[in-house]
Coordinates of C-alpha atoms and ligand atoms in Angstrom, one line a residue:
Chain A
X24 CA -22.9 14.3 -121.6
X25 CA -21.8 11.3 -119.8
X26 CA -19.9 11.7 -116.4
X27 CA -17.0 9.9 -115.8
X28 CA -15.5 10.2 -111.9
X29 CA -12.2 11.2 -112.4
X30 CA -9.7 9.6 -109.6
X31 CA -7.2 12.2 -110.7
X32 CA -9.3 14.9 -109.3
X33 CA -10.3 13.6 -106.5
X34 CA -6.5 12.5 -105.0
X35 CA -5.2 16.0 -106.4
X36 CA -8.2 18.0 -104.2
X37 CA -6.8 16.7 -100.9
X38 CA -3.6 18.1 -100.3
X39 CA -5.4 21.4 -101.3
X40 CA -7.8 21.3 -99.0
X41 CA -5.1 20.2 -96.1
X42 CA -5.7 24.3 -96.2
X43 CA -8.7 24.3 -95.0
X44 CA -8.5 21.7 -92.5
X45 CA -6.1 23.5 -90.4
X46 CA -8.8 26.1 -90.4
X47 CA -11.9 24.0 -89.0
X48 CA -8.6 22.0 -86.8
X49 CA -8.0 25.6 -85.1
X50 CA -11.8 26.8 -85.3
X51 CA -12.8 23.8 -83.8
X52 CA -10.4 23.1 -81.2
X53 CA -10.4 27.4 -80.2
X54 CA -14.1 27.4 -80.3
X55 CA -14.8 24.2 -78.1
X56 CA -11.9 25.6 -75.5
X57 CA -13.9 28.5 -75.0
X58 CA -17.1 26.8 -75.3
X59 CA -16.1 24.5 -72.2
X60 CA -15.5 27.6 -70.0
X61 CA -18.6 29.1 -70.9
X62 CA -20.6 26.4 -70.6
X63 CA -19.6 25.0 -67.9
X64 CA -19.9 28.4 -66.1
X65 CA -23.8 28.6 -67.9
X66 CA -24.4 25.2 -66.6
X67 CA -23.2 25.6 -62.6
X68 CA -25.5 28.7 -63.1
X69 CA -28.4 27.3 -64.3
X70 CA -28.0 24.6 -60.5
X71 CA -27.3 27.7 -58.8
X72 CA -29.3 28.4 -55.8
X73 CA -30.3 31.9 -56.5
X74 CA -33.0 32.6 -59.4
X75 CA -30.9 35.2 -61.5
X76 CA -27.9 33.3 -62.7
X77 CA -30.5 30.1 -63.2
X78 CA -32.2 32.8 -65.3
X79 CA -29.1 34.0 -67.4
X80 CA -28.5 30.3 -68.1
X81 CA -32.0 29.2 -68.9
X82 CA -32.6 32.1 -71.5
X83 CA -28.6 31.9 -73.1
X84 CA -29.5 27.8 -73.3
X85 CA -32.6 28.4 -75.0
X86 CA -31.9 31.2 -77.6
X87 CA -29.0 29.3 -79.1
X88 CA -30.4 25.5 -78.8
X89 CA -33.6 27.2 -80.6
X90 CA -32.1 29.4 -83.3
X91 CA -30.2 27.8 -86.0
X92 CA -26.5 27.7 -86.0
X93 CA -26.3 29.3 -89.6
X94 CA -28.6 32.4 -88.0
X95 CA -26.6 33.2 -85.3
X96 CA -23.4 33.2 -87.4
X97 CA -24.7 35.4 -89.5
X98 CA -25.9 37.8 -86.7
X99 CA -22.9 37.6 -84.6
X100 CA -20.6 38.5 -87.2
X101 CA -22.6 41.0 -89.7
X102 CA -24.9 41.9 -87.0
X103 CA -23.2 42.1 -83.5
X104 CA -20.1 44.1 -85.2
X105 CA -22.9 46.7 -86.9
X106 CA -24.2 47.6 -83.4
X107 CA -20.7 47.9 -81.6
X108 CA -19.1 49.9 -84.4
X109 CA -16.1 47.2 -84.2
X110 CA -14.9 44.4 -86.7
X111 CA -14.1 41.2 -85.8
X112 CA -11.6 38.8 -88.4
X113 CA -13.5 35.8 -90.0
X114 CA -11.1 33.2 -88.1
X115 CA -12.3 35.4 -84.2
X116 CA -15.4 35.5 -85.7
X117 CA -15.5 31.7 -86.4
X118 CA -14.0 31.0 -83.2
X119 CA -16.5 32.8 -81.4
X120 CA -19.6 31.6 -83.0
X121 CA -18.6 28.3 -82.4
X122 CA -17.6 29.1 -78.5
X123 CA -21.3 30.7 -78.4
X124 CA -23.1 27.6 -80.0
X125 CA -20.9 24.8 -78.3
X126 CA -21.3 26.4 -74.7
X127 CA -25.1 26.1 -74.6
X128 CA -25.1 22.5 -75.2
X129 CA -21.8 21.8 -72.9
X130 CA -23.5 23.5 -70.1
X131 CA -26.4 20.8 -70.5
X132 CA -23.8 18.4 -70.4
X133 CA -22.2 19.9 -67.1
X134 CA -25.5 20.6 -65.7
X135 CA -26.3 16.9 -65.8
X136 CA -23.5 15.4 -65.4
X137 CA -23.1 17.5 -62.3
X138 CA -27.0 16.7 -60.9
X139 CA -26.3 13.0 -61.8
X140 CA -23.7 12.6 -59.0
X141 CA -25.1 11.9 -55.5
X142 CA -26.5 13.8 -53.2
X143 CA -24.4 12.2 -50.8
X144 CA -21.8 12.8 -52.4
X145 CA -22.2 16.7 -50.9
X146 CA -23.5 16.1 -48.1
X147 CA -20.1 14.1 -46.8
X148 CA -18.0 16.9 -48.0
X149 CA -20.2 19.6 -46.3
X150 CA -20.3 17.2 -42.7
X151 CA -16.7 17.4 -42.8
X152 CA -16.4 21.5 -43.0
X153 CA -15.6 21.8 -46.6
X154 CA -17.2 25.3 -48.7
X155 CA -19.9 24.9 -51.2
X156 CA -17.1 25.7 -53.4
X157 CA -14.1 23.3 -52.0
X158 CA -17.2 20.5 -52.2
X159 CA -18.0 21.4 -56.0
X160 CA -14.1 21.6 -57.1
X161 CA -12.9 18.4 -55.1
X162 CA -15.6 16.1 -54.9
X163 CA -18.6 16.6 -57.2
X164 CA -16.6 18.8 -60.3
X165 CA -14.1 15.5 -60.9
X166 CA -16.3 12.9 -60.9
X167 CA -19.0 15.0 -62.9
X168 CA -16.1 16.0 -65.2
X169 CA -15.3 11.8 -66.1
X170 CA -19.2 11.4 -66.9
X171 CA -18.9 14.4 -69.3
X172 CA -16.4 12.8 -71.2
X173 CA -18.7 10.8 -74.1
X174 CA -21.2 13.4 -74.5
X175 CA -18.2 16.1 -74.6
X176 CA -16.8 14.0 -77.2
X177 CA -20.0 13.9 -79.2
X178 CA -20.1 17.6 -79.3
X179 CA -16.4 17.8 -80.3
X180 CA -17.9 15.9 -83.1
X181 CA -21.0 18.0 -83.8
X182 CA -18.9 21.1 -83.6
X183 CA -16.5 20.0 -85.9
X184 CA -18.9 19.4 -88.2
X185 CA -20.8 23.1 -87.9
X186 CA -17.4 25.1 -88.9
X187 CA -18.7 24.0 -92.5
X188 CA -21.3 26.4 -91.8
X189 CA -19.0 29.1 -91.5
X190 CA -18.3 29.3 -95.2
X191 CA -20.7 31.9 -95.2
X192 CA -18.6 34.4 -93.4
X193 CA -16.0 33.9 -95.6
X194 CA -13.8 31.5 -93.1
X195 CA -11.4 29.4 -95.3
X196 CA -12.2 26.0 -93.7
X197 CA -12.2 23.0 -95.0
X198 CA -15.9 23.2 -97.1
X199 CA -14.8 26.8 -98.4
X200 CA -11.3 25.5 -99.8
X201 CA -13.7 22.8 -101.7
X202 CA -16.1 25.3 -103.3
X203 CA -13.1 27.6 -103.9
X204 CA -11.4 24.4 -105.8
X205 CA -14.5 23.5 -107.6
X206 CA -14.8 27.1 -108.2
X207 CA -11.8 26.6 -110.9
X208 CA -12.6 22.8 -112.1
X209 CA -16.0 22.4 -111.8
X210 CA -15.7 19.1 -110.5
X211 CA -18.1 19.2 -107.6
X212 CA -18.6 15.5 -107.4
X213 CA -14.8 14.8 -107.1
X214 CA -14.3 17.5 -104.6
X215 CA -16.9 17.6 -102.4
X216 CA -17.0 13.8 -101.8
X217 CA -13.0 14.5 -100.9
X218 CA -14.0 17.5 -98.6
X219 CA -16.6 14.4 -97.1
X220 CA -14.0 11.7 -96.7
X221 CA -11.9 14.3 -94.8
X222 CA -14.6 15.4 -92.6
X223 CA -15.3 11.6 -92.4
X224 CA -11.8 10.6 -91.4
X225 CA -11.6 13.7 -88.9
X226 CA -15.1 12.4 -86.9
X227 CA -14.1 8.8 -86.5
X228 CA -10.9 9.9 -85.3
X229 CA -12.5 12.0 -82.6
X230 CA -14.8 8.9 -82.1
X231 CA -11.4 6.6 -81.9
X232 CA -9.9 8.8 -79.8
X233 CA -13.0 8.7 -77.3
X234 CA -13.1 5.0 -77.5
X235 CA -9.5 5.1 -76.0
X236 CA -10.2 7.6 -73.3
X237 CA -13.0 5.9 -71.9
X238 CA -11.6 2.1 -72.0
X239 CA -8.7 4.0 -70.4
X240 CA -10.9 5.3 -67.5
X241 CA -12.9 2.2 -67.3
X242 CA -9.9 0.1 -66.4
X243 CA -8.8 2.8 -63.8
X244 CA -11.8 2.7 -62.2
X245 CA -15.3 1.3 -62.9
X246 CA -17.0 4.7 -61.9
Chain B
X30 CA -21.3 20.6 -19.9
X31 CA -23.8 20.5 -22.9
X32 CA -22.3 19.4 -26.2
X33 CA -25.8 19.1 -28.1
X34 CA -28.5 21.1 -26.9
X35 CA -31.9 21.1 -29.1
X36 CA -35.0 23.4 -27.7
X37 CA -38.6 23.0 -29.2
X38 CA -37.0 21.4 -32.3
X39 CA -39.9 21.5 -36.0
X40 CA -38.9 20.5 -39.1
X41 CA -41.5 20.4 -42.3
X42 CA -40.9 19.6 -45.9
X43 CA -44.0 21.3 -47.0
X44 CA -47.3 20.3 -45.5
X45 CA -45.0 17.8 -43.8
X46 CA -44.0 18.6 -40.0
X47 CA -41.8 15.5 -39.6
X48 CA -40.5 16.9 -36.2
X49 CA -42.8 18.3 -33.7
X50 CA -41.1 20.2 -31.3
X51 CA -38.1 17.4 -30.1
X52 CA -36.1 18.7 -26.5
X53 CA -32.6 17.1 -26.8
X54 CA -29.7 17.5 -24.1
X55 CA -26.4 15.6 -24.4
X56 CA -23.7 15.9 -22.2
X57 CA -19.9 15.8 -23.6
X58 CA -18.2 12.2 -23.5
X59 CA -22.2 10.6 -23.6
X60 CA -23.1 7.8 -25.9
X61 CA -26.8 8.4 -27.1
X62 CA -28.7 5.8 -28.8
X63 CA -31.7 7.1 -31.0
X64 CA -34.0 4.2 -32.0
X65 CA -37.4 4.4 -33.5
X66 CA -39.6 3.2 -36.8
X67 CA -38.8 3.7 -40.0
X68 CA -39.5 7.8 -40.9
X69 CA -40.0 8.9 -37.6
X70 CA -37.9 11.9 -38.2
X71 CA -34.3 10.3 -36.8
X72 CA -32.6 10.9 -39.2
X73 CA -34.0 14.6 -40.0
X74 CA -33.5 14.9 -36.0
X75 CA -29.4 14.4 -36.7
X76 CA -29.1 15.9 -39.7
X77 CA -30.7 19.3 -38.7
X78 CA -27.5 19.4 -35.7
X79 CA -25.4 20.1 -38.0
X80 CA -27.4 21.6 -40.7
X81 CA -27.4 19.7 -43.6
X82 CA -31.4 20.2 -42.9
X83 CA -32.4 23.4 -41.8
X84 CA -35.0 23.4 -39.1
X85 CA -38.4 25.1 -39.7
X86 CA -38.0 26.6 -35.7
X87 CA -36.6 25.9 -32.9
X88 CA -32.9 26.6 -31.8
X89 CA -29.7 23.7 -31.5
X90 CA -26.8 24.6 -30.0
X91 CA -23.6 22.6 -30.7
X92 CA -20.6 23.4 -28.4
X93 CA -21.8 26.7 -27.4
X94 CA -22.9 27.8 -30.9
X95 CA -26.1 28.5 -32.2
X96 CA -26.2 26.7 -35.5
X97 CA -28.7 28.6 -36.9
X98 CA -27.1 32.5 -35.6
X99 CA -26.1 33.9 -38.7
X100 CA -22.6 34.8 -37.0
X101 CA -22.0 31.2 -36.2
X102 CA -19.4 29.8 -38.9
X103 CA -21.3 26.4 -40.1
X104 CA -18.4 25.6 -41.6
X105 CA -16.4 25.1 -38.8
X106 CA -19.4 24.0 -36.0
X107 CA -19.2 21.2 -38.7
X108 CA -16.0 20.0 -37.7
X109 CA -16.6 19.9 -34.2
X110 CA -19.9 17.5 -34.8
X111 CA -18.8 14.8 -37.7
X112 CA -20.9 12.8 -39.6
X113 CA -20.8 8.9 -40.4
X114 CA -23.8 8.0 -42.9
X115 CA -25.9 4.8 -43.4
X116 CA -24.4 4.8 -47.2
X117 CA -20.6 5.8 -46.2
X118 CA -20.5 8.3 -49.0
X119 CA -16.9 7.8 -49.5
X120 CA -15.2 9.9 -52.2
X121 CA -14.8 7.1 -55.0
X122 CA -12.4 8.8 -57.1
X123 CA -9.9 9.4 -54.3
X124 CA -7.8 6.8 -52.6
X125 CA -8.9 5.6 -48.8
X126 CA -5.9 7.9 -47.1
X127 CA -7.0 10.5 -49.5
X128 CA -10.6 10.3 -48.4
X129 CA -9.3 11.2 -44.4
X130 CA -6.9 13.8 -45.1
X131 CA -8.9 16.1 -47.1
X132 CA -10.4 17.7 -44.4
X133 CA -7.3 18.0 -42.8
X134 CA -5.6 19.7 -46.0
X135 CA -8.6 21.8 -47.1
X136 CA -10.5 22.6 -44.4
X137 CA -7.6 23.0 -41.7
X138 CA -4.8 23.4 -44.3
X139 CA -2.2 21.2 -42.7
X140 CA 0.3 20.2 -44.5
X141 CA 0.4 17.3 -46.6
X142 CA 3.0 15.1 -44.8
X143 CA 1.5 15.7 -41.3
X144 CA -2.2 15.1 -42.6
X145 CA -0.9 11.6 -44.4
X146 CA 0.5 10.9 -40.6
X147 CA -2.8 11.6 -39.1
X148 CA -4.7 10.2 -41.8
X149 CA -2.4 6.5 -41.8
X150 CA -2.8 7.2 -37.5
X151 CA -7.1 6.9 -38.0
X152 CA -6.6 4.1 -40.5
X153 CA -4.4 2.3 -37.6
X154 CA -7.3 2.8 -35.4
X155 CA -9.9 1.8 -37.2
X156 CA -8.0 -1.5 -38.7
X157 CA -7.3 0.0 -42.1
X158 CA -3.7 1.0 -42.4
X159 CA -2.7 -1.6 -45.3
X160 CA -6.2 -0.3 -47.1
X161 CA -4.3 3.3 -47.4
X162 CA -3.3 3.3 -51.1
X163 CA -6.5 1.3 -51.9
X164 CA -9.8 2.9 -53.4
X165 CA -13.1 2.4 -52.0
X166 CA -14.4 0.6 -54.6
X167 CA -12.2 -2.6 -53.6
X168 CA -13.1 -2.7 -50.0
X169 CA -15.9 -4.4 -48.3
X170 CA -18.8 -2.7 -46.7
X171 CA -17.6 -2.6 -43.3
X172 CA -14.1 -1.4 -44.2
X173 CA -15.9 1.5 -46.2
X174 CA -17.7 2.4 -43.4
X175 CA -14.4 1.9 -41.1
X176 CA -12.9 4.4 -43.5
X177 CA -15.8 6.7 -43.4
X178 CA -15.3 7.1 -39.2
X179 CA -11.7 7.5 -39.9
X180 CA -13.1 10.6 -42.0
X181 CA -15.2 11.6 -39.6
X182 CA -12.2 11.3 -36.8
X183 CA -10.3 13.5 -39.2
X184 CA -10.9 16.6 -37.6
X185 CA -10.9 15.8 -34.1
X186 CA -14.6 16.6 -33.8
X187 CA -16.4 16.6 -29.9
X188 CA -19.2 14.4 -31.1
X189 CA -19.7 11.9 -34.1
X190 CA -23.5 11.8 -35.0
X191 CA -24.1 8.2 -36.4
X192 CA -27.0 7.8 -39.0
X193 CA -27.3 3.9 -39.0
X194 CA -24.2 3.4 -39.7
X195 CA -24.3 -0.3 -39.8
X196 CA -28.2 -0.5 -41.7
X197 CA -26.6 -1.1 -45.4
X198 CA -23.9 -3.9 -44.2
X199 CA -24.1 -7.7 -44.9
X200 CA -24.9 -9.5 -41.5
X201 CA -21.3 -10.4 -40.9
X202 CA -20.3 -7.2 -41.4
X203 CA -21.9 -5.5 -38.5
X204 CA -19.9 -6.6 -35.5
X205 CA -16.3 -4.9 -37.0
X206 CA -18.4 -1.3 -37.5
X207 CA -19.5 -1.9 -33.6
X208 CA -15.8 -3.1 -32.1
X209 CA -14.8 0.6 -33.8
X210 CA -17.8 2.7 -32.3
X211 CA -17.2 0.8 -28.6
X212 CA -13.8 1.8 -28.8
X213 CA -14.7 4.8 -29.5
X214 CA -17.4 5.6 -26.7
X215 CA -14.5 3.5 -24.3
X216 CA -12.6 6.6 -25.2
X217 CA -14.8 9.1 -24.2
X218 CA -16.3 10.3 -27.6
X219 CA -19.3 12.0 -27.1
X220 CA -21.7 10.1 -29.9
X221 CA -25.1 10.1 -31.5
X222 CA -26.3 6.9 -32.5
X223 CA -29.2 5.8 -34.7
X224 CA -29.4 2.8 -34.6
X225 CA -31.3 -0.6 -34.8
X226 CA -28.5 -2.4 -32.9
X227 CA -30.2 -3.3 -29.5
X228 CA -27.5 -5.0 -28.2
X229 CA -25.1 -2.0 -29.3
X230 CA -27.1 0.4 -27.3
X231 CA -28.1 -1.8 -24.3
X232 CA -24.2 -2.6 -23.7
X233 CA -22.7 1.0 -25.1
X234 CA -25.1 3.9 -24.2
X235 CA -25.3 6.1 -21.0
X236 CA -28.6 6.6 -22.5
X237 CA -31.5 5.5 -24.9
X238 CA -34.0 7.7 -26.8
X239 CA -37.1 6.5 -28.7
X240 CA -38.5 8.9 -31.3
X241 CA -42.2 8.1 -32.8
X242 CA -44.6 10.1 -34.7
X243 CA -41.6 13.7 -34.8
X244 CA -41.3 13.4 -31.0
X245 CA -39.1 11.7 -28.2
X246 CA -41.8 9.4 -26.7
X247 CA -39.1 7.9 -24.2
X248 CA -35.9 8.9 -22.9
X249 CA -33.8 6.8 -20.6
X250 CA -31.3 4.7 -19.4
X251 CA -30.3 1.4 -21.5
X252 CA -31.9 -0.8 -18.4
X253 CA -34.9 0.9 -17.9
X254 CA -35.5 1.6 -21.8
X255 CA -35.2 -2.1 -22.2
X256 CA -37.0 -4.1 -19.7
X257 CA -39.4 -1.4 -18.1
X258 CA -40.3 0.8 -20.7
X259 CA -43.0 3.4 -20.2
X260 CA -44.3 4.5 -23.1
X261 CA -47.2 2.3 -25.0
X262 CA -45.4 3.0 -28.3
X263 CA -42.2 1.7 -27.2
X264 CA -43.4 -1.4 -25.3
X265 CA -45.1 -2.0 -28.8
X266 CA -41.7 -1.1 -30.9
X267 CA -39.5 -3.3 -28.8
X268 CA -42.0 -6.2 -28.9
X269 CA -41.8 -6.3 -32.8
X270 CA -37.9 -5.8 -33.0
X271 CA -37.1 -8.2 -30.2
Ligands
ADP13 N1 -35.9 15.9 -48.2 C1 -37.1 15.5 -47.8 N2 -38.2 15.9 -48.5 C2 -39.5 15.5 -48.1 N3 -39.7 14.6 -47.1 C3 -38.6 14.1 -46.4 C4 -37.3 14.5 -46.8 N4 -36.4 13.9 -45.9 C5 -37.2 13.1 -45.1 N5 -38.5 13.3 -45.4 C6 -39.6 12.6 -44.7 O1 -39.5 12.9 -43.4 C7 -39.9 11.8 -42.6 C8 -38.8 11.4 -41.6 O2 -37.7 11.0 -42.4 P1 -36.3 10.6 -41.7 O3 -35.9 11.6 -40.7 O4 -35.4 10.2 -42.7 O5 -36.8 9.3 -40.9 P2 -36.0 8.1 -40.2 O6 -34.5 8.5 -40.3 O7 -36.5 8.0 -38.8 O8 -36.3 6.9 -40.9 C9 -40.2 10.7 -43.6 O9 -41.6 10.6 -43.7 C10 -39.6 11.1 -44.8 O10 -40.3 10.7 -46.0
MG14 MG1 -33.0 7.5 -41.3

C-alpha cells in the first residue's frame, strides 16, 4: 500500500487539538507557578547556613533530577493517592507533577543565580544594619532574580514539553487529543507531525518571548 | 570616651591566625590611619569591628557594646560603625539616591519623603546631588565611591571604618575621595582609615598605626610615625613606599 500525506488531515487535526493545548497552556503555566515557589524555597535552603534545610534540598534535588519524569508521574498520581486514601483529578494531578519536577531544577537555577552575585554585594547591605533577610529580598533576590531569567525560560520550555508525558494519566493535553484523533482516523503521520508543529510553534514562542525580555533588560541596564 | 575598643584581638581561617592578639583604642571624633603590607590582617582587623568577620578570641567593643555579647543587637552596632569598601559595593540595580536611603527606609523606617531629603542632603555633601536619579553604572570611580560614603553617612553612624577606599580608583580619581574624607575628619567624624595614602594620613590623622605580620608593630603620631619611626619593620615599609 502506498502512502500518500493527506494535507486535508493534517489542517483538519489542528483546530481539534486547540483542546488539548489549553490543557498543557494551563498544566504548564499552573505547574511552573508552583514550581518557582518551591524551588526557589528548595534552592535558598540548599545556601542555608544550617545543615537540615541544605539537607531537605540536597535529597528533594537529587531524587527528582535522578528519577525519570514519566516515574514519578506515575507514582505521584497512582501511587501517592494509594497511600493517602485520597484522589487527586488528572488536571491537579498534572499540575502537581509538573510543580514537583520543575521545582528541583528551578531551585538550581536560584541557587546559582543567587551564589553568582557578589559577596560584596552582602556584605554592604549587612555594614549598613540591614537583616539577613531585608539583604536577600532587596539586594541579592532582584538581581539574582534578572540572571534567572534565560535559564527560567529554558525550563519553561523543557516543562512545556514534559506535559506530553502526562498522557499516561489520562490528562487531555495536547499529545493525548492527537492519539485520541488518530485513534478514529488512523492517520498517525498527519496528526502527530500536527501535534509537533504545535509544540514547535509553542517553544519558539517561549524562546521569542525570552529574546524580548532580555534585550529589554539589556538596554535597561547592562547588569 | 572610647568609640572602638579592641582587647587581645585573634582571628584564624583554619590553620591561619592572621591576627595575633591586636590592642586597639580610639577615641570619639579621632582619625586613625591603618597602614601596612599587603595581607597583614588590616583589613580582617576592620572588618571583625563590626562583624562581618567573626573573631576567633578576643573582645571589641563599639560604643559601649560588646560586639560579640549575644545580647548586643549587631544589627544596630552596625549603624553606629559604617562601612566604605575598597570596591564601593554599590547596589547596581537601584538608582544612586536609592542606594542612600535604604538604610534609612528599611533599617530605620523613615519615611520616604524625609529619607529622599536626607539622602539628596549626603549627595549635596559629598558633590553628587545632580548624580541622584542616575545608576551607578554611569558614574566614574570616584563618584561611586562618593556615593558609597554618602551610604555610609546614611545612618548617622559615630565612626566610618575605611577599607582602602581609594585602592581601586584611577590616579586622578583619588584626590575628590580624599577632599570628602578631610571634610569629614574637619567635622569631627571619628574614622578608621586603611590606607596607602601617606600624604592623607600625615596631613589628616591624630594618629598612625602600622600592622605587620597580625600585630600593631607601631602606633603613633603622623610626625613621629613618619620621620622617626621605631620599629625595624616600619622604617623598612616606609623606605619601599616612599
Ligand atoms: N575569608 C578568608 N579565608 C581565608 N583567608 C583569608 C580570608 N580573608 C583573608 N584571608 C587571609 O588573611 C590574611 C590577611 O588578609 P587581609 O586582612 O585582607 O589583609 P590586608 O587587608 O592587610 O591586605 C591574608 O593572608 C589573607 O589571604
Ligand atoms: Mg585589605
Amino acid at each position: 500500500m502506498e502512502f500518500h500525506f493527506d494535507w486535508s488531515v493534517f489542517f483538519e487535526s489542528i483546530p481539534m487539538l486547540m483542546r488539548g493545548v489549553k490543557f498543557t497552556i494551563v498544566i504548564t503555566l499552573g505547574g511552573l507557578s508552583l514550581g518557582f515557589f518551591l524551588g526557589a524555597l528548595i534552592g535558598l535552603m540548599k545556601l542555608a547556613r544550617h545543615a537540615f534545610p541544605r539537607t531537605v534540598a540536597i535529597t528533594y534535588i537529587e531524587a527528582i533530577r535522578g528519577t525519570p519524569m514519566l516515574v514519578q508521574a506515575m507514582f505521584l498520581y497512582y501511587g501517592v493517592p494509594m497511600a493517602l486514601g485520597i484522589r487527586i483529578p488528572p488536571l491537579t494531578a498534572g499540575i502537581i507533577i509538573i510543580a514537583v519536577n520543575s521545582g528541583a531544577y528551578i531551585a538550581e537555577i536560584v541557587r546559582g543565580a543567587v551564589q553568582s552575585i557578589d559577596p560584596g554585594q552582602t556584605e554592604a547591605g549587612r555594614s549598613i544594619g540591614l537583616t539577613r533577610s531585608q539583604t536577600m529580598l532587596y539586594i541579592v533576590w532582584p538581581q539574582a532574580f534578572k540572571r534567572m531569567i534565560p535559564p527560567l525560560g529554558n525550563q519553561f520550555i523543557i516543562s512545556l514539553k514534559d506535559t506530553s508525558l502526562l498522557m499516561v494519566i489520562g490528562v487531555g493535553e495536547l499529545l493525548r487529543t492527537g492519539q485520541e484523533i488518530v485513534a478514529v482516523n488512523f492517520k498517525a503521520f498527519e496528526v502527530y507531525l500536527a501535534v509537533a508543529v504545535v509544540y514547535l510553534a509553542m517553544t519558539l514562542s517561549i524562546a521569542k518571548g525570552l529574546r524580548m525580555v532580555e534585550n529589554h533588560l539589556d538596554m535597561k541596564t547592562t547588569r | 570616651m572610647e568609640m572602638i575598643k579592641i582587647i587581645n584581638l585573634h582571628k584564624s581561617y583554619g590553620d591561619l591566625e592572621v591576627i595575633k592578639g591586636i590592642d586597639l583604642d580610639i577615641k570619639s571624633g579621632e582619625v586613625v590611619c591603618i597602614i601596612g603590607p599587603s595581607g597583614s590582617g588590616k583589613s580582617t582587623v576592620l572588618r571583625c569591628v563590626n562583624r562581618l568577620e567573626t573573631p576567633t578570641s578576643g573582645r571589641i567593643i563599639v560604643d559601649g557594646k560588646d560586639i560579640m555579647d549575644p545580647d548586643t543587637d549587631i544589627n544596630h552596632v552596625r549603624t553606629e560603625a559604617g562601612m566604605v569598601f575598597q570596591q564601593f559595593n554599590l547596589f547596581p540595580h537601584m538608582t544612586v539616591l536609592d542606594n542612600v536611603t535604604l538604610g534609612p527606609v528599611k533599617v530605620r523606617k523613615m519615611p520616604r519623603s524625609d529619607a529622599d531629603k536626607l539622602g539628596l542632603a549626603l549627595l549635596e555633601k559629598v558633590g553628587l546631588a545632580d548624580k541622584a536619579r542616575n545608576y551607578p553604572e554611569q558614574l566614574s570611580g570616584g563618584q561611586k565611591q562618593r556615593v558609597a560614603i554618602a551610604r555610609a553617612l546614611s545612618l548617622k553612624p559615630k565612626v566610618i571604618l575605611f577599607d582602602e577606599p581609594t585602592s581601586a580608583l584611577d590616579p586622578e580619581l583619588v584626590g575628590e575621595v580624599l577632599e570628602v574624607m578631610r571634610q569629614l575628619a574637619s567635622e569631627g567624624m571619628t574614622m578608621v582609615v586603611v590606607t596607602h595614602e601617606m600624604g592623607f594620613a600625615r596631613d589628616v590623622a591624630d594618629r598612625v598605626i602600622f600592622i605587620d605580620d597580625g600585630v600593631v608593630q607601631e602606633d603613633s603620631n603622623p610626625g613621629d610615625f613618619f620621620s622617626n619611626p621605631k620599629n625595624p619593620r616600619l622604617r623598612d615599609f616606609l623606605g619601599k613606599v616612599a
